Coordinates of C-alpha atoms in Angstrom, one line a residue:
M1161 CA -17.4 -32.0 -8.3
E1162 CA -14.5 -30.1 -6.8
K1163 CA -15.8 -30.9 -3.3
E1164 CA -16.0 -34.6 -4.1
A1165 CA -12.4 -34.6 -5.5
M1166 CA -11.2 -32.8 -2.4
T1167 CA -13.0 -35.4 -0.2
S1168 CA -11.4 -38.3 -1.9
E1169 CA -7.9 -36.7 -1.6
S1170 CA -8.1 -35.4 2.0
T1171 CA -10.5 -37.5 4.0
R1172 CA -10.4 -40.9 2.3
R1173 CA -6.8 -41.0 1.3
T1174 CA -5.2 -44.5 1.7
P1175 CA -2.0 -45.0 3.7
D1176 CA -0.2 -45.9 0.4
K1177 CA -1.2 -42.5 -1.0
V1178 CA 0.2 -40.8 2.1
I1179 CA 3.5 -42.6 1.7
L1180 CA 3.6 -41.7 -2.0
H1181 CA 3.3 -38.0 -1.0
A1182 CA 5.9 -38.4 1.7
N1183 CA 8.4 -39.9 -0.7
N1184 CA 8.2 -36.8 -2.8
A1185 CA 7.6 -34.5 0.1
D1186 CA 9.1 -31.1 1.0
E1187 CA 12.7 -30.6 2.0
A1188 CA 11.4 -29.7 5.5
M1189 CA 10.7 -33.4 6.1
K1190 CA 14.5 -33.9 6.3
A1191 CA 14.7 -31.7 9.4
F1192 CA 12.3 -33.9 11.3
A1193 CA 13.5 -37.3 10.1
G1194 CA 14.1 -39.6 13.0
S1195 CA 12.4 -37.3 15.5
E1196 CA 8.8 -38.7 15.3
G1197 CA 6.9 -37.9 18.5
E1198 CA 9.2 -35.0 19.4
V1199 CA 7.3 -31.8 20.2
L1200 CA 8.9 -28.5 19.2
V1201 CA 7.9 -25.6 21.4
L1202 CA 8.2 -22.3 19.7
D1203 CA 7.2 -19.6 22.2
E1204 CA 6.7 -16.0 21.4
A1205 CA 10.2 -14.9 22.7
T1206 CA 12.0 -17.6 20.6
G1207 CA 9.9 -16.7 17.5
K1208 CA 10.9 -13.0 17.8
R1209 CA 14.6 -13.9 18.4
L1210 CA 14.6 -16.1 15.3
L1211 CA 12.8 -13.4 13.2
R1212 CA 15.4 -10.8 14.2
K1213 CA 18.3 -13.1 13.3
I1214 CA 16.7 -14.0 9.9
D1215 CA 16.0 -10.4 9.1
L1216 CA 19.5 -9.4 10.0
H1217 CA 21.1 -12.0 7.7
L1218 CA 18.7 -12.0 4.8
M1219 CA 17.0 -8.6 4.4
P1220 CA 20.2 -6.5 3.8
L1221 CA 21.3 -8.8 1.0
L1222 CA 17.9 -9.1 -0.6
C1223 CA 17.4 -5.3 -0.5
V1224 CA 20.8 -4.4 -1.9
I1225 CA 20.7 -7.0 -4.7
Y1226 CA 17.2 -6.0 -5.7
G1227 CA 18.2 -2.4 -5.8
L1228 CA 21.1 -3.2 -8.1
N1229 CA 18.8 -5.3 -10.2
Y1230 CA 16.7 -2.2 -10.9
L1231 CA 19.7 0.1 -11.3
D1232 CA 21.5 -2.1 -13.7
K1233 CA 18.6 -2.5 -16.1
T1234 CA 17.7 1.2 -16.0
T1235 CA 21.3 2.5 -16.4
L1236 CA 20.5 2.7 -20.1
S1237 CA 18.0 5.5 -19.3
Y1238 CA 20.8 7.6 -17.7
A1239 CA 23.1 6.8 -20.5
S1240 CA 20.5 8.0 -23.0
V1241 CA 21.0 11.6 -21.9
M1242 CA 24.8 11.2 -21.4
G1243 CA 25.8 10.6 -25.0
I1244 CA 25.3 7.0 -25.8
R1245 CA 22.9 7.7 -28.6
K1246 CA 25.5 9.6 -30.6
D1247 CA 28.5 7.5 -29.7
I1248 CA 27.0 4.1 -30.9
G1249 CA 24.9 5.6 -33.7
L1250 CA 21.4 5.1 -32.5
V1251 CA 18.8 6.4 -35.0
N1252 CA 15.0 6.4 -35.4
D1253 CA 13.5 3.7 -33.1
D1254 CA 16.9 2.0 -32.2
Y1255 CA 16.6 3.2 -28.6
Q1256 CA 13.1 1.7 -28.2
W1257 CA 14.3 -1.7 -29.4
L1258 CA 17.5 -1.5 -27.2
S1259 CA 15.2 -0.8 -24.2
S1260 CA 13.0 -3.8 -25.2
M1261 CA 15.8 -6.2 -25.9
F1262 CA 16.5 -6.7 -22.2
Y1263 CA 13.1 -8.2 -21.8
F1264 CA 13.5 -10.5 -24.8
G1265 CA 16.4 -12.1 -23.0
Y1266 CA 14.4 -12.2 -19.8
L1267 CA 11.4 -13.7 -21.6
A1268 CA 13.5 -16.4 -23.3
W1269 CA 15.1 -17.6 -20.1
E1270 CA 12.4 -17.0 -17.5
Y1271 CA 10.8 -20.5 -17.5
P1272 CA 14.2 -22.4 -17.7
T1273 CA 15.6 -20.3 -14.9
T1274 CA 12.6 -21.0 -12.6
R1275 CA 13.1 -24.7 -13.2
L1276 CA 16.8 -24.3 -12.3
L1277 CA 15.9 -22.4 -9.2
Q1278 CA 13.8 -25.4 -8.2
R1279 CA 16.3 -28.0 -9.2
L1280 CA 19.6 -26.4 -8.1
P1281 CA 20.7 -25.0 -4.7
L1282 CA 18.6 -21.8 -4.6
A1283 CA 21.3 -19.4 -3.2
K1284 CA 24.2 -20.7 -5.2
Y1285 CA 22.4 -20.5 -8.5
S1286 CA 21.1 -17.0 -7.7
S1287 CA 24.6 -15.9 -6.8
F1288 CA 25.9 -17.2 -10.1
C1289 CA 23.3 -15.1 -12.0
I1290 CA 24.0 -12.0 -10.0
I1291 CA 27.8 -12.2 -10.7
M1292 CA 27.2 -12.9 -14.4
W1293 CA 24.8 -10.0 -14.9
G1294 CA 27.3 -7.6 -13.3
L1295 CA 30.0 -8.8 -15.7
V1296 CA 27.7 -8.5 -18.7
L1297 CA 26.8 -4.9 -17.6
C1298 CA 30.5 -4.0 -17.6
C1299 CA 30.7 -5.2 -21.2
F1300 CA 28.5 -2.3 -22.1
A1301 CA 31.5 0.0 -21.7
G1302 CA 33.1 -1.7 -24.7
V1303 CA 30.1 -1.5 -27.0
K1304 CA 30.8 0.3 -30.3
N1305 CA 27.5 -0.1 -32.2
F1306 CA 23.9 -0.9 -32.1
S1307 CA 24.2 -4.7 -32.6
G1308 CA 26.8 -5.0 -29.8
A1309 CA 24.5 -3.1 -27.5
M1310 CA 21.6 -5.3 -28.4
A1311 CA 23.6 -8.5 -27.6
V1312 CA 24.6 -7.1 -24.1
R1313 CA 21.0 -6.1 -23.3
F1314 CA 19.8 -9.6 -24.3
F1315 CA 22.2 -11.4 -22.0
L1316 CA 21.6 -8.9 -19.2
G1317 CA 18.0 -10.0 -19.4
V1318 CA 18.9 -13.7 -19.4
F1319 CA 20.9 -13.4 -16.1
E1320 CA 18.6 -11.0 -14.3
A1321 CA 15.6 -13.3 -15.0
A1322 CA 16.4 -15.4 -11.9
V1323 CA 16.3 -12.5 -9.3
T1324 CA 12.6 -11.8 -8.8
P1325 CA 11.3 -15.4 -8.8
G1326 CA 14.3 -16.4 -6.7
F1327 CA 13.6 -13.7 -4.1
A1328 CA 9.9 -14.6 -4.0
L1329 CA 11.0 -18.2 -3.2
F1330 CA 13.4 -16.9 -0.4
T1331 CA 10.6 -14.9 1.1
S1332 CA 8.1 -17.8 1.1
Q1333 CA 10.8 -20.1 2.5
W1334 CA 11.8 -18.0 5.5
Y1335 CA 8.8 -15.9 6.4
T1336 CA 5.2 -16.6 7.5
K1337 CA 2.3 -15.3 5.4
K1338 CA 1.7 -12.4 7.8
E1339 CA 5.4 -11.3 7.4
Q1340 CA 5.7 -11.8 3.6
G1341 CA 3.9 -8.6 2.4
T1342 CA 6.0 -6.3 4.5
R1343 CA 9.3 -8.0 3.6
T1344 CA 8.5 -8.1 -0.1
G1345 CA 7.6 -4.5 0.0
I1346 CA 10.9 -3.6 1.7
W1347 CA 13.2 -5.4 -0.6
F1348 CA 11.3 -4.3 -3.7
S1349 CA 11.3 -0.7 -2.4
F1350 CA 15.1 -0.7 -3.0
N1351 CA 14.1 0.0 -6.6
G1352 CA 13.4 3.5 -5.3
F1353 CA 16.7 3.7 -3.4
A1354 CA 18.4 2.6 -6.6
Q1355 CA 16.7 5.3 -8.6
I1356 CA 17.9 7.9 -6.1
F1357 CA 21.4 6.4 -5.9
G1358 CA 21.6 6.0 -9.7
G1359 CA 20.4 9.5 -10.4
L1360 CA 22.9 11.1 -8.0
V1361 CA 25.8 8.9 -9.3
A1362 CA 24.9 9.7 -13.0
Y1363 CA 24.5 13.4 -12.2
G1364 CA 27.9 13.4 -10.4
I1365 CA 29.6 11.6 -13.3
A1366 CA 28.0 13.9 -16.0
R1367 CA 28.8 17.1 -14.1
G1368 CA 32.4 16.0 -13.3
A1369 CA 33.0 15.0 -16.9
R1370 CA 31.7 18.4 -18.1
L1371 CA 33.8 20.4 -15.6
H1372 CA 37.0 18.4 -15.6
G1373 CA 36.8 16.1 -18.6
S1374 CA 37.3 12.3 -18.6
S1375 CA 39.4 9.8 -20.5
I1376 CA 36.4 7.7 -21.4
A1377 CA 32.8 8.7 -22.1
P1378 CA 30.6 9.4 -19.0
W1379 CA 28.0 6.8 -20.0
K1380 CA 30.7 4.1 -20.0
I1381 CA 31.8 5.1 -16.5
I1382 CA 28.2 4.6 -15.2
F1383 CA 28.1 1.1 -16.7
L1384 CA 31.4 0.1 -15.2
V1385 CA 30.6 1.5 -11.7
T1386 CA 27.2 -0.3 -11.5
G1387 CA 28.5 -3.5 -13.0
L1388 CA 31.6 -3.9 -10.8
L1389 CA 29.5 -3.1 -7.7
T1390 CA 27.0 -5.8 -8.6
V1391 CA 29.9 -8.4 -9.0
A1392 CA 31.2 -7.5 -5.6
V1393 CA 27.8 -7.8 -3.9
G1394 CA 27.2 -11.0 -5.7
C1395 CA 30.3 -12.6 -4.2
I1396 CA 29.1 -11.6 -0.7
F1397 CA 25.7 -13.1 -1.5
L1398 CA 27.4 -16.4 -2.4
F1399 CA 29.1 -16.7 0.9
I1400 CA 26.3 -15.6 3.2
M1401 CA 23.0 -16.6 1.8
P1402 CA 21.9 -20.2 2.6
D1403 CA 19.9 -22.3 0.2
N1404 CA 17.3 -23.0 2.9
Q1405 CA 17.1 -23.3 6.7
L1406 CA 18.9 -26.7 6.6
N1407 CA 22.3 -25.2 5.6
A1408 CA 22.1 -21.8 7.3
R1409 CA 25.6 -21.5 9.0
W1410 CA 24.4 -18.7 11.2
L1411 CA 21.7 -20.9 12.8
S1412 CA 22.4 -23.6 15.4
K1413 CA 21.1 -27.1 14.7
D1414 CA 18.1 -26.6 17.0
D1415 CA 17.4 -23.1 15.6
R1416 CA 17.3 -24.6 12.1
K1417 CA 14.5 -26.9 13.1
L1418 CA 12.7 -24.0 14.8
A1419 CA 13.1 -21.8 11.8
I1420 CA 11.3 -24.5 9.7
E1421 CA 8.7 -25.0 12.4
R1422 CA 7.8 -21.3 12.5
V1423 CA 6.7 -21.4 8.8
R1424 CA 4.6 -24.6 9.2
V1425 CA 1.6 -22.2 9.4
N1426 CA 2.2 -21.4 5.7
Q1427 CA 1.1 -24.9 4.6
Q1428 CA 3.9 -24.8 2.0
G1429 CA 7.2 -26.1 3.2
I1430 CA 10.6 -24.8 2.2
G1431 CA 11.3 -26.4 -1.2
N1432 CA 11.0 -29.5 -3.3
K1433 CA 13.3 -30.5 -6.1
H1434 CA 10.9 -33.0 -7.8
F1435 CA 9.0 -31.8 -10.9
K1436 CA 5.3 -32.7 -10.5
A1437 CA 3.4 -32.7 -13.8
Y1438 CA 0.0 -32.5 -12.1
Q1439 CA 1.0 -29.3 -10.4
L1440 CA 2.0 -27.8 -13.7
K1441 CA -1.4 -28.7 -15.1
E1442 CA -3.2 -27.2 -12.1
A1443 CA -1.2 -24.0 -12.5
L1444 CA -2.3 -23.7 -16.1
A1445 CA -5.9 -24.4 -15.2
D1446 CA -6.1 -22.1 -12.2
P1447 CA -8.0 -18.7 -12.9
L1448 CA -5.7 -17.1 -10.3
T1449 CA -2.6 -17.8 -12.4
W1450 CA -4.1 -16.0 -15.4
A1451 CA -5.4 -13.1 -13.3
F1452 CA -1.9 -12.6 -12.0
A1453 CA -0.4 -12.8 -15.6
F1454 CA -3.0 -10.4 -17.0
Y1455 CA -2.0 -7.9 -14.3
A1456 CA 1.7 -8.2 -15.0
L1457 CA 1.2 -7.8 -18.7
T1458 CA -1.1 -4.8 -18.4
A1459 CA 0.7 -3.0 -15.6
D1460 CA 4.1 -3.4 -17.2
I1461 CA 3.2 -1.7 -20.4
P1462 CA 3.3 1.6 -18.5
N1463 CA 6.4 0.4 -16.5
G1464 CA 8.3 -0.5 -19.7
G1465 CA 7.7 3.0 -21.1
I1466 CA 8.3 5.0 -17.9
S1467 CA 11.4 3.1 -16.6
N1468 CA 13.2 3.5 -19.9
F1469 CA 12.0 7.0 -20.9
F1470 CA 11.8 8.8 -17.5
S1471 CA 14.9 10.8 -18.2
Q1472 CA 13.7 11.9 -21.6
L1473 CA 10.2 12.5 -20.2
I1474 CA 11.6 14.9 -17.7
V1475 CA 13.6 16.6 -20.4
S1476 CA 10.3 17.0 -22.3
F1477 CA 9.0 19.0 -19.2
G1478 CA 11.5 21.7 -20.1
Y1479 CA 14.6 20.7 -18.1
T1480 CA 18.1 20.1 -19.3
A1481 CA 19.6 16.6 -19.7
E1482 CA 21.8 17.1 -16.7
E1483 CA 18.9 18.4 -14.6
S1484 CA 16.8 15.3 -15.6
L1485 CA 19.3 13.0 -13.9
L1486 CA 18.9 14.9 -10.6
Y1487 CA 15.2 15.7 -10.8
G1488 CA 14.3 12.0 -11.3
T1489 CA 15.5 11.0 -7.9
P1490 CA 12.5 12.2 -5.8
G1491 CA 10.4 9.7 -7.7
G1492 CA 12.4 7.0 -6.0
A1493 CA 11.5 8.4 -2.6
V1494 CA 7.8 8.2 -3.6
E1495 CA 8.2 4.6 -4.5
I1496 CA 10.0 3.7 -1.3
V1497 CA 7.3 5.3 0.9
A1498 CA 4.4 3.8 -1.1
L1499 CA 5.8 0.3 -1.1
I1500 CA 6.7 0.1 2.6
V1501 CA 3.5 1.8 3.8
C1502 CA 1.2 -0.4 1.6
G1503 CA 3.2 -3.5 2.5
F1504 CA 3.0 -2.8 6.3
L1505 CA -0.7 -1.8 6.3
G1506 CA -1.6 -4.8 4.1
D1507 CA -0.1 -7.2 6.6
R1508 CA -1.4 -5.3 9.6
Y1509 CA -5.0 -5.2 8.4
G1510 CA -5.1 -8.4 6.3
H1511 CA -6.1 -6.7 3.1
R1512 CA -2.9 -6.7 1.0
I1513 CA -4.7 -6.5 -2.4
L1514 CA -7.2 -3.7 -1.6
I1515 CA -4.6 -1.5 0.2
S1516 CA -2.2 -1.9 -2.7
C1517 CA -4.8 -0.4 -5.0
S1518 CA -4.2 3.0 -3.4
G1519 CA -0.8 3.3 -5.1
L1520 CA -2.3 2.7 -8.5
V1521 CA -5.0 5.3 -7.9
I1522 CA -2.3 7.9 -7.0
S1523 CA -0.4 7.0 -10.1
I1524 CA -3.5 7.5 -12.4
L1525 CA -3.9 10.9 -10.8
G1526 CA -0.3 11.7 -11.6
M1527 CA -0.6 10.7 -15.2
L1528 CA -3.7 12.7 -15.6
L1529 CA -1.7 15.8 -14.4
I1530 CA 0.9 15.1 -17.1
V1531 CA -1.7 14.7 -19.8
A1532 CA -4.0 17.6 -18.8
L1533 CA -1.5 20.3 -17.8
P1534 CA 0.0 22.5 -20.5
L1535 CA 3.7 22.1 -21.5
S1536 CA 4.5 25.4 -19.9
N1537 CA 3.6 24.0 -16.4
N1538 CA 6.9 22.2 -15.8
G1539 CA 6.5 21.9 -12.0
G1540 CA 3.0 20.5 -12.2
R1541 CA 3.9 17.9 -14.8
L1542 CA 7.0 16.9 -12.8
A1543 CA 4.9 16.5 -9.7
G1544 CA 2.6 14.3 -11.8
Y1545 CA 5.6 12.1 -12.7
Y1546 CA 6.6 11.7 -9.1
L1547 CA 3.0 10.5 -8.3
T1548 CA 3.3 7.8 -11.0
Q1549 CA 6.1 6.2 -9.0
A1550 CA 3.6 4.8 -6.6
S1551 CA 2.3 2.4 -9.3
P1552 CA 4.4 -0.7 -8.3
T1553 CA 2.4 -1.3 -5.1
P1554 CA -0.1 -3.8 -6.6
F1555 CA 2.6 -5.5 -8.6
V1556 CA 4.6 -6.1 -5.4
A1557 CA 1.4 -7.2 -3.5
L1558 CA 0.8 -9.8 -6.2
L1559 CA 4.4 -10.9 -6.2
S1560 CA 4.1 -11.4 -2.4
L1561 CA 0.9 -13.3 -3.0
I1562 CA 2.8 -15.8 -5.2
S1563 CA 4.8 -16.5 -2.1
S1564 CA 1.6 -16.6 0.1
N1565 CA -1.2 -17.9 -2.0
V1566 CA 0.4 -20.5 -4.4
A1567 CA 1.5 -23.8 -2.8
G1568 CA 3.2 -26.8 -4.3
Y1569 CA 6.7 -26.1 -5.4
T1570 CA 6.3 -26.9 -9.0
K1571 CA 3.1 -24.9 -9.2
K1572 CA 4.7 -22.0 -7.4
T1573 CA 7.7 -21.8 -9.8
T1574 CA 5.3 -22.2 -12.8
V1575 CA 3.0 -19.3 -11.6
A1576 CA 6.1 -17.2 -10.9
A1577 CA 7.4 -17.9 -14.4
L1578 CA 4.2 -17.0 -16.1
Y1579 CA 3.8 -13.8 -14.0
L1580 CA 7.3 -12.7 -15.0
I1581 CA 6.9 -13.8 -18.7
A1582 CA 3.8 -11.5 -18.8
Y1583 CA 5.9 -8.8 -17.0
C1584 CA 8.5 -9.1 -19.8
A1585 CA 5.9 -8.9 -22.6
G1586 CA 4.5 -5.7 -21.0
N1587 CA 7.9 -4.2 -20.8
I1588 CA 8.7 -5.1 -24.4
I1589 CA 5.5 -3.4 -25.5
G1590 CA 5.9 -0.3 -23.2
P1591 CA 8.8 1.4 -24.9
Q1592 CA 7.1 1.1 -28.3
T1593 CA 4.3 3.4 -27.1
F1594 CA 6.8 6.3 -26.7
R1595 CA 7.3 7.0 -30.4
P1596 CA 9.7 9.6 -31.7
K1597 CA 7.0 11.3 -33.7
D1598 CA 5.0 12.0 -30.5
M1599 CA 7.8 14.1 -28.9
P1600 CA 7.9 16.1 -26.8
R1601 CA 4.4 15.5 -25.4
Y1602 CA 4.1 11.7 -25.9
K1603 CA 0.3 12.0 -25.4
P1604 CA -0.7 8.6 -27.0
A1605 CA 1.7 6.8 -24.6
E1606 CA 0.4 8.7 -21.6
I1607 CA -3.3 7.8 -22.5
T1608 CA -2.3 4.2 -23.0
I1609 CA -0.8 4.2 -19.5
I1610 CA -4.0 5.5 -18.0
C1611 CA -6.1 2.9 -19.8
C1612 CA -3.8 0.1 -18.7
W1613 CA -3.9 1.1 -15.0
G1614 CA -7.7 1.3 -15.1
A1615 CA -7.9 -2.3 -16.4
C1616 CA -5.5 -3.3 -13.6
L1617 CA -7.8 -2.0 -10.9
I1618 CA -10.6 -4.2 -12.3
D1619 CA -8.3 -7.2 -12.3
L1620 CA -7.2 -6.6 -8.7
V1621 CA -10.9 -6.6 -7.5
F1622 CA -11.4 -9.9 -9.3
I1623 CA -8.3 -11.5 -7.5
W1624 CA -9.6 -10.3 -4.1
W1625 CA -13.1 -11.7 -4.8
Y1626 CA -11.8 -15.0 -6.0
C1627 CA -9.4 -15.6 -3.0
Q1628 CA -12.2 -14.7 -0.6
S1629 CA -14.7 -17.1 -2.3
Q1630 CA -12.1 -19.9 -2.1
N1631 CA -11.5 -19.3 1.6
K1632 CA -15.3 -19.6 2.3
R1633 CA -15.4 -22.9 0.3
K1634 CA -12.5 -24.4 2.1
A1635 CA -13.8 -23.3 5.5
A1636 CA -17.2 -25.0 4.8
F1637 CA -15.3 -28.2 3.7
R1638 CA -13.2 -28.3 6.9
A1639 CA -16.3 -27.9 9.0
Q1640 CA -17.7 -31.3 7.7
P1641 CA -17.7 -34.0 10.5
T1642 CA -15.9 -36.5 8.2
Y1643 CA -12.9 -34.2 7.6
R1644 CA -9.6 -35.0 9.2
K1645 CA -6.2 -33.4 8.9
L1646 CA -3.2 -35.6 8.0
D1647 CA 0.0 -35.7 10.1
N1648 CA 2.6 -33.3 8.8
Q1649 CA 0.2 -32.3 6.0
E1650 CA 2.1 -29.0 5.8
W1651 CA 5.2 -30.8 4.5
L1652 CA 3.6 -33.0 1.8
D1653 CA 4.1 -30.4 -1.0
L1654 CA 0.4 -30.2 -1.6
T1655 CA -1.0 -27.4 -3.8
D1656 CA -3.1 -24.6 -2.5
R1657 CA -6.2 -26.1 -4.2
E1658 CA -5.8 -29.6 -3.0
N1659 CA -4.9 -28.7 0.6
P1660 CA -8.1 -28.0 2.6
E1661 CA -6.0 -26.4 5.4
F1662 CA -4.7 -23.7 3.0
V1663 CA -6.1 -20.2 3.5
Y1664 CA -5.6 -17.5 0.9
T1665 CA -4.2 -14.2 2.0
L1666 CA -6.4 -11.2 0.9

């Protein structure tokens, strides 16, 4: 039945149907309007030159902003051992709910923000959200009670909701499928750099306040420093980052066309502002969508707990609050290495999913060390915590696969939204597993984390198998003598399932 549908859409499509697609086609069509018959030659040297220029202008901004995205939402973890609990009167499970409230804001605004990312200029809307979340974070320094803190955390989640789906769109827009895994791994790895930077800054502030005193509470200083830094970088992002290749000021007119031509191989285009209901329906009916969402939900239950409680978890290993700020930083280095190595090897060998599983296996071993070793073995349990920081590798691989393996702009933004809605749900649940009555061991939470990661491994194997089976089916269809490829089919904003030329990355 699927083969018959594909045949009618691809090999027997009438000229009227082609025109209908062209009228709602990708933004890339604008670059080639009026140049029918023109042949663009993109040789290897030109391709490398363009890639270097794109990397130079895009990657530093994507990396720094994504690092700040992680730092700003986890600043609360540093503040938790710097006096915020006492100063604003947190009792019982108030801290758990304060941790989760960020994700309620993220959850509430995720789908609307992905629609706005599609409808509005991508870079300008992203810049607005970055600047706003920096200003909201600064407001934390003025918080006096639990309700005020909850309001700030909610709106912080609202404005940060645009960053991850927006950056996935930037990556799919500018890079070929073979480049996307490595680039996504690099900008996501700045979570690790942020953990190192944040830990050192928080340690310096805490130690300086203890030795020399301060006019305001140390935890307020950390919110002001990170918030104002985010605002400053957001302003730079606004002036440098283009919405797409068509308005990149640092590319010549010819290079803009070539920058679009080099991503023709993706079979996806660079953006489409038209909402297409059939693509929404396809996204909701696609097994891959729900496999992605299941992973995000299940993997981020551990993430929600660890990212908000890592400082307190390290204190439970027998270290002081001040030492926990410093000893948390090597975990960031583990994350950096794991993400960059897995991203590079995944693109190099064409097995992004399977190679990413290695980080999850390492993380399970780390959590087993935390659970199995006695409380007296501080060093061994701390080493186990460091190993758990390799866990984001499959999450990042799947995020890059939303760039690589989901086509049709409405479908792509819908899948990204569902993936991140599930991410929010997991992060809301995660902090609730670290219950005050389980201190200092937190064993139920640690066992929950191991079970979740085990389920994630099974899901990853299913995603790999499903993509491979779809590639075989499409290859068999293209081999039929009656099959023909349409002119500029790459720019018609077709979905991955309706485009026979589309090949899923493994």
